[in-house]
Amino acid sequence: MSICFINGSFEDKSSASISIQDRGFNFSDGVYEVMSFQKNKIINFDKHIKRLDRSLNSLRIIKPMRNFKSLELIIKKLIKLNHLRDGFLYLQITRGSSSRNHLFPSLINPNIVIFTFSIKLDVKMIKNGVNVMLSDDLRWKRCDIKSISLLPNVLEKQNAHENGMYESWQKRDNLITEGSTSNAFIVNSKNEIQTHPANNYILGGVTRDTVIDLAKNSKFIVKEKAFTKSELFKCREAFLTSTTARILPVISVDNKKIFNGKPGEITKTLITKYNELIKSQSHE
Ligand code: PDD
């Protein structure tokens, strides 16, 4: 039996239910987070909470818990109830349930749902890298909010999959913004690590943030400046980051090899450093 947390209680996931008038269901009026945990420790919890708080404030959704310490306790209990040590969790908060009206209802309690899930890390993809395609970024101009409104992302991910690619890197005005489910990086011709700045055109990924800190601490130069398609095809290395995929080398874009078509040395160094960091955070 898989247990989820729903509006204050722990319930069997297969029978837990939410109103059909939930505004997340009717309007995508909600936010979410995906976190990973190892040895029962939530990785980068503070960064996820900071982003969740920002997303909620941006959409003026009331927090369903008094403070984020209580949320941490709820998540730890959920992990325990599911007899898990390593895995991922999905947390969703919507504005709440009420009769359908675009206007915010004046009296409403947010709906919160948390459930755990597992994905096996694909060792082959980490070792050999992945293929990526390019697409136009069709999303709105508040991609910094981790909203549950993910239609363009879903369509792009599916499109990439049907074209035999792992991911689709989106471009706006000839600048690469980010992937449909991950952030995009290159190592440019000056050996600098380059990625789109964390503004309203991308989701400021927790993994992105962590990788930038790791890179700077390892004396690499990091440039938070968007790169063009032609800069991408001239780069020495490319990689992508997300909570679920961690760091994956990108070896081709639109069927054109990136440099020699093999995972780069800086990418491999960052993968090692990121794995060490996760180990240190989940130290018992
Ligand atoms: N996706 N950009 C987009 C559009 C994303 O959906 C994600 C994550 C990221 C990376 O963010 P982070 O490093 O905080 O996971 C960037 C999650 C994993 C998802 O929707 O499943």
Coordinates of C-alpha atoms and ligand atoms in Angstrom, one line a residue:
M1 CA 0.0 0.0 0.0
S2 CA 1.3 3.5 -0.9
I3 CA 0.4 6.3 1.5
C4 CA 0.0 9.9 0.6
F5 CA -0.6 13.1 2.6
I6 CA -3.8 14.9 1.7
N7 CA -5.1 18.0 3.5
G8 CA -3.9 17.0 6.9
S9 CA -4.2 13.2 6.9
F10 CA -2.2 10.2 5.7
E11 CA -4.3 8.0 3.4
D12 CA -4.0 5.1 1.0
K13 CA -3.0 6.7 -2.3
S14 CA -5.3 4.5 -4.4
S15 CA -8.4 5.8 -2.6
A16 CA -7.4 9.4 -1.6
S17 CA -9.5 11.9 -3.4
I18 CA -9.9 15.6 -4.0
S19 CA -12.9 17.7 -5.1
I20 CA -13.6 18.0 -8.8
Q21 CA -13.9 21.7 -8.0
D22 CA -10.3 21.9 -7.0
R23 CA -8.9 25.0 -8.7
G24 CA -5.8 23.1 -9.7
F25 CA -8.0 20.7 -11.6
N26 CA -10.2 23.4 -13.1
F27 CA -7.7 26.2 -13.7
S28 CA -4.1 24.8 -13.1
D29 CA -4.3 27.3 -10.2
G30 CA -1.5 25.8 -8.1
V31 CA 2.2 25.2 -7.5
Y32 CA 4.4 22.1 -7.0
E33 CA 7.8 20.9 -6.0
V34 CA 9.6 17.6 -6.8
M35 CA 12.2 16.8 -4.1
S36 CA 14.6 13.8 -3.7
F37 CA 15.5 12.0 -0.5
Q38 CA 18.3 9.7 0.3
K39 CA 18.7 7.7 3.5
N40 CA 15.5 9.5 4.7
K41 CA 17.1 12.9 4.3
I42 CA 15.5 15.4 2.0
I43 CA 18.1 16.8 -0.4
N44 CA 18.3 20.6 -0.7
F45 CA 15.2 21.0 1.4
D46 CA 15.8 24.6 2.2
K47 CA 16.2 25.6 -1.4
H48 CA 13.0 23.8 -2.4
I49 CA 11.1 25.5 0.4
K50 CA 12.4 28.9 -0.5
R51 CA 11.2 28.3 -4.1
L52 CA 7.9 27.0 -2.9
D53 CA 7.3 30.0 -0.7
R54 CA 8.2 32.3 -3.7
S55 CA 5.8 30.4 -6.0
L56 CA 3.0 30.6 -3.4
N57 CA 3.5 34.3 -2.8
S58 CA 3.7 35.0 -6.6
L59 CA 0.3 33.5 -7.1
R60 CA -1.1 34.8 -3.8
I61 CA -2.0 31.3 -2.5
I62 CA -2.3 30.9 1.2
K63 CA 0.2 28.5 2.9
P64 CA -1.6 25.4 4.1
M65 CA 0.8 24.9 7.0
R66 CA 1.9 27.2 9.8
N67 CA 5.5 27.0 9.0
F68 CA 7.8 24.9 6.8
K69 CA 9.3 23.0 9.8
S70 CA 5.9 21.3 10.1
L71 CA 6.1 20.4 6.4
E72 CA 9.4 18.8 6.9
L73 CA 8.0 16.7 9.7
I74 CA 5.0 15.6 7.5
I75 CA 7.4 14.6 4.6
K76 CA 9.6 12.6 7.0
K77 CA 6.6 10.8 8.4
L78 CA 5.3 10.1 4.9
I79 CA 8.7 8.6 3.9
K80 CA 8.6 6.4 7.0
L81 CA 5.0 5.3 6.5
N82 CA 6.0 4.2 3.0
H83 CA 9.0 2.2 4.3
L84 CA 11.3 4.1 2.0
R85 CA 14.9 5.3 2.3
D86 CA 15.7 6.7 -1.2
G87 CA 13.2 8.2 -3.7
F88 CA 11.3 11.3 -4.7
L89 CA 8.3 13.1 -3.6
Y90 CA 5.7 15.3 -5.4
L91 CA 4.1 18.1 -3.4
Q92 CA 1.3 20.1 -4.9
I93 CA -0.6 23.1 -3.3
T94 CA -3.6 24.6 -5.1
R95 CA -5.7 27.6 -4.2
G96 CA -8.4 25.2 -3.0
S97 CA -11.9 24.0 -4.0
S98 CA -14.9 26.2 -4.7
S99 CA -17.5 26.7 -7.4
R100 CA -15.9 27.5 -10.7
N101 CA -15.2 31.2 -11.1
H102 CA -12.0 32.8 -12.4
L103 CA -12.0 35.3 -9.5
F104 CA -10.3 34.2 -6.3
P105 CA -12.9 33.0 -3.8
S106 CA -12.8 35.1 -0.6
L107 CA -13.0 32.2 1.8
I108 CA -11.0 29.2 0.7
N109 CA -8.5 26.7 2.1
P110 CA -5.6 25.6 -0.1
N111 CA -5.5 21.9 -1.0
I112 CA -2.2 20.1 -0.3
V113 CA -1.2 16.7 -1.7
I114 CA 2.2 14.9 -1.2
F115 CA 3.1 11.5 -2.5
T116 CA 6.3 9.6 -3.0
F117 CA 7.6 7.9 -6.2
S118 CA 10.6 6.1 -7.4
I119 CA 12.7 6.5 -10.6
K120 CA 15.8 4.4 -11.2
L121 CA 18.9 6.6 -12.0
D122 CA 19.9 5.6 -15.6
V123 CA 23.6 4.8 -15.2
K124 CA 23.9 4.4 -19.0
M125 CA 22.6 7.9 -19.7
I126 CA 24.9 9.4 -17.0
K127 CA 27.9 7.6 -18.6
N128 CA 27.1 8.0 -22.3
G129 CA 25.1 11.2 -22.3
V130 CA 21.8 12.0 -24.0
N131 CA 20.5 13.5 -27.2
V132 CA 18.5 16.7 -27.2
M133 CA 16.4 18.6 -29.8
L134 CA 15.6 22.3 -30.2
S135 CA 12.1 23.8 -30.1
D136 CA 10.5 27.2 -29.8
D137 CA 9.7 28.2 -26.2
L138 CA 5.9 28.7 -26.3
R139 CA 5.5 29.3 -22.6
W140 CA 4.3 32.4 -20.7
K141 CA 6.7 35.0 -19.2
R142 CA 6.5 33.7 -15.6
C143 CA 8.4 30.5 -16.0
D144 CA 10.1 31.3 -12.7
I145 CA 6.9 30.2 -10.9
K146 CA 6.8 26.5 -10.4
S147 CA 3.2 26.3 -11.5
I148 CA 1.3 23.1 -12.2
S149 CA 0.3 24.5 -15.6
L150 CA 2.7 22.4 -17.7
L151 CA 1.0 21.9 -21.0
P152 CA 3.8 23.4 -23.2
N153 CA 6.4 21.3 -21.2
V154 CA 4.3 18.1 -21.5
L155 CA 3.9 18.6 -25.3
E156 CA 7.6 19.3 -25.7
K157 CA 8.7 16.4 -23.7
Q158 CA 6.4 14.1 -25.7
N159 CA 7.6 15.6 -28.9
A160 CA 11.3 15.0 -27.9
H161 CA 10.5 11.4 -26.9
E162 CA 8.7 10.7 -30.2
N163 CA 11.8 12.0 -32.0
G164 CA 14.0 9.6 -30.1
M165 CA 15.5 12.4 -27.9
Y166 CA 15.7 12.7 -24.1
E167 CA 14.8 16.3 -23.9
S168 CA 13.8 19.4 -25.9
W169 CA 15.8 22.6 -25.3
Q170 CA 13.6 25.6 -25.9
K171 CA 14.6 28.9 -27.5
R172 CA 13.1 32.3 -27.2
D173 CA 14.4 35.0 -29.6
N174 CA 17.2 32.7 -30.7
L175 CA 18.4 32.3 -27.0
I176 CA 18.2 28.9 -25.4
T177 CA 16.1 29.2 -22.2
E178 CA 15.9 25.7 -20.7
G179 CA 14.6 22.2 -21.3
S180 CA 11.0 21.1 -20.9
T181 CA 11.9 19.5 -17.6
S182 CA 15.4 20.6 -16.8
N183 CA 17.9 23.5 -17.0
A184 CA 20.4 23.8 -19.9
F185 CA 24.2 24.4 -19.6
I186 CA 27.2 24.6 -22.0
V187 CA 30.9 24.9 -21.5
N188 CA 31.7 27.6 -24.0
S189 CA 34.8 28.0 -26.2
K190 CA 36.5 30.0 -23.3
N191 CA 35.9 27.0 -21.0
E192 CA 33.3 29.0 -19.0
I193 CA 30.2 27.2 -17.7
Q194 CA 27.3 29.1 -19.2
T195 CA 23.6 29.0 -18.5
H196 CA 20.5 31.3 -18.9
P197 CA 20.2 33.7 -15.9
A198 CA 17.5 32.8 -13.4
N199 CA 15.0 35.4 -14.5
N200 CA 11.3 35.1 -15.5
Y201 CA 12.1 33.1 -18.7
I202 CA 13.3 29.9 -16.8
L203 CA 12.5 27.9 -13.7
G204 CA 15.4 28.6 -11.3
G205 CA 16.3 24.9 -10.7
V206 CA 17.4 23.8 -7.3
T207 CA 19.9 21.5 -9.1
R208 CA 21.0 24.4 -11.3
D209 CA 21.7 26.5 -8.3
T210 CA 23.6 23.7 -6.5
V211 CA 25.7 23.0 -9.6
I212 CA 26.6 26.7 -10.0
D213 CA 27.8 26.8 -6.4
L214 CA 29.8 23.6 -6.8
A215 CA 31.4 24.8 -10.0
K216 CA 32.4 28.2 -8.4
N217 CA 33.8 26.4 -5.4
S218 CA 35.8 24.2 -7.8
K219 CA 37.3 27.5 -9.4
F220 CA 35.4 27.2 -12.7
I221 CA 34.1 30.4 -14.2
V222 CA 30.3 30.5 -14.3
K223 CA 28.5 32.9 -16.6
E224 CA 24.8 33.3 -16.1
K225 CA 24.2 34.6 -19.6
A226 CA 21.9 33.1 -22.2
F227 CA 23.6 31.4 -25.1
T228 CA 22.5 31.4 -28.8
K229 CA 22.0 28.4 -31.1
S230 CA 25.3 29.1 -32.8
E231 CA 27.1 29.3 -29.5
L232 CA 25.6 26.0 -28.6
F233 CA 26.9 24.4 -31.7
K234 CA 30.4 25.8 -31.0
C235 CA 30.5 24.7 -27.4
R236 CA 32.9 22.2 -25.9
E237 CA 30.4 20.5 -23.6
A238 CA 26.8 20.6 -22.8
F239 CA 24.7 19.2 -20.0
L240 CA 21.3 19.4 -18.3
T241 CA 20.2 19.4 -14.6
S242 CA 17.1 18.5 -12.7
T243 CA 16.2 16.9 -9.3
T244 CA 15.2 13.6 -11.0
A245 CA 17.9 13.4 -13.6
R246 CA 20.7 15.1 -11.5
I247 CA 23.3 16.0 -14.2
L248 CA 23.2 14.4 -17.6
P249 CA 25.8 15.1 -20.3
V250 CA 24.3 16.2 -23.6
I251 CA 26.2 14.7 -26.6
S252 CA 24.1 15.9 -29.5
V253 CA 21.6 18.6 -30.4
D254 CA 19.3 18.2 -33.3
N255 CA 21.4 15.2 -34.4
K256 CA 24.6 17.3 -34.5
K257 CA 27.4 16.2 -32.3
I258 CA 28.4 18.5 -29.4
F259 CA 32.2 18.8 -29.8
N260 CA 33.4 15.1 -30.2
G261 CA 30.0 13.6 -29.3
K262 CA 31.2 12.4 -25.9
P263 CA 30.5 13.6 -22.3
G264 CA 33.0 16.3 -21.4
E265 CA 35.5 16.4 -18.6
I266 CA 34.0 19.4 -16.8
T267 CA 30.6 17.7 -16.9
K268 CA 32.1 14.5 -15.5
T269 CA 33.8 16.5 -12.7
L270 CA 30.5 18.2 -11.8
I271 CA 28.7 14.8 -11.7
T272 CA 31.3 13.5 -9.2
K273 CA 31.0 16.6 -7.1
Y274 CA 27.2 16.6 -7.1
N275 CA 27.1 12.9 -6.1
E276 CA 29.5 13.7 -3.2
L277 CA 27.3 16.6 -2.1
I278 CA 24.2 14.3 -2.1
K279 CA 26.2 11.8 -0.1
S280 CA 27.3 14.4 2.5
Q281 CA 23.7 15.7 2.8
S282 CA 22.4 12.2 3.4
H283 CA 25.1 11.2 5.9
E284 CA 23.7 9.2 8.8
Ligands
PDD1 N1 11.2 19.5 -13.2 N2 13.1 23.6 -15.6 C1 11.9 23.0 -15.7 C2 11.0 23.5 -16.7 C3 11.6 21.9 -14.8 O1 10.4 21.3 -14.9 C4 12.5 21.5 -13.9 C5 12.3 20.3 -13.0 C6 13.8 22.1 -13.9 C7 14.9 21.7 -12.9 O2 14.5 22.1 -11.6 P1 15.1 21.3 -10.3 O3 16.6 21.2 -10.5 O4 14.7 22.2 -9.2 O5 14.4 20.0 -10.3 C8 14.0 23.1 -14.7 C9 10.8 18.6 -12.2 C10 11.8 17.6 -11.8 C11 9.5 17.9 -12.7 O6 8.6 18.7 -13.2 O7 9.3 16.7 -12.6

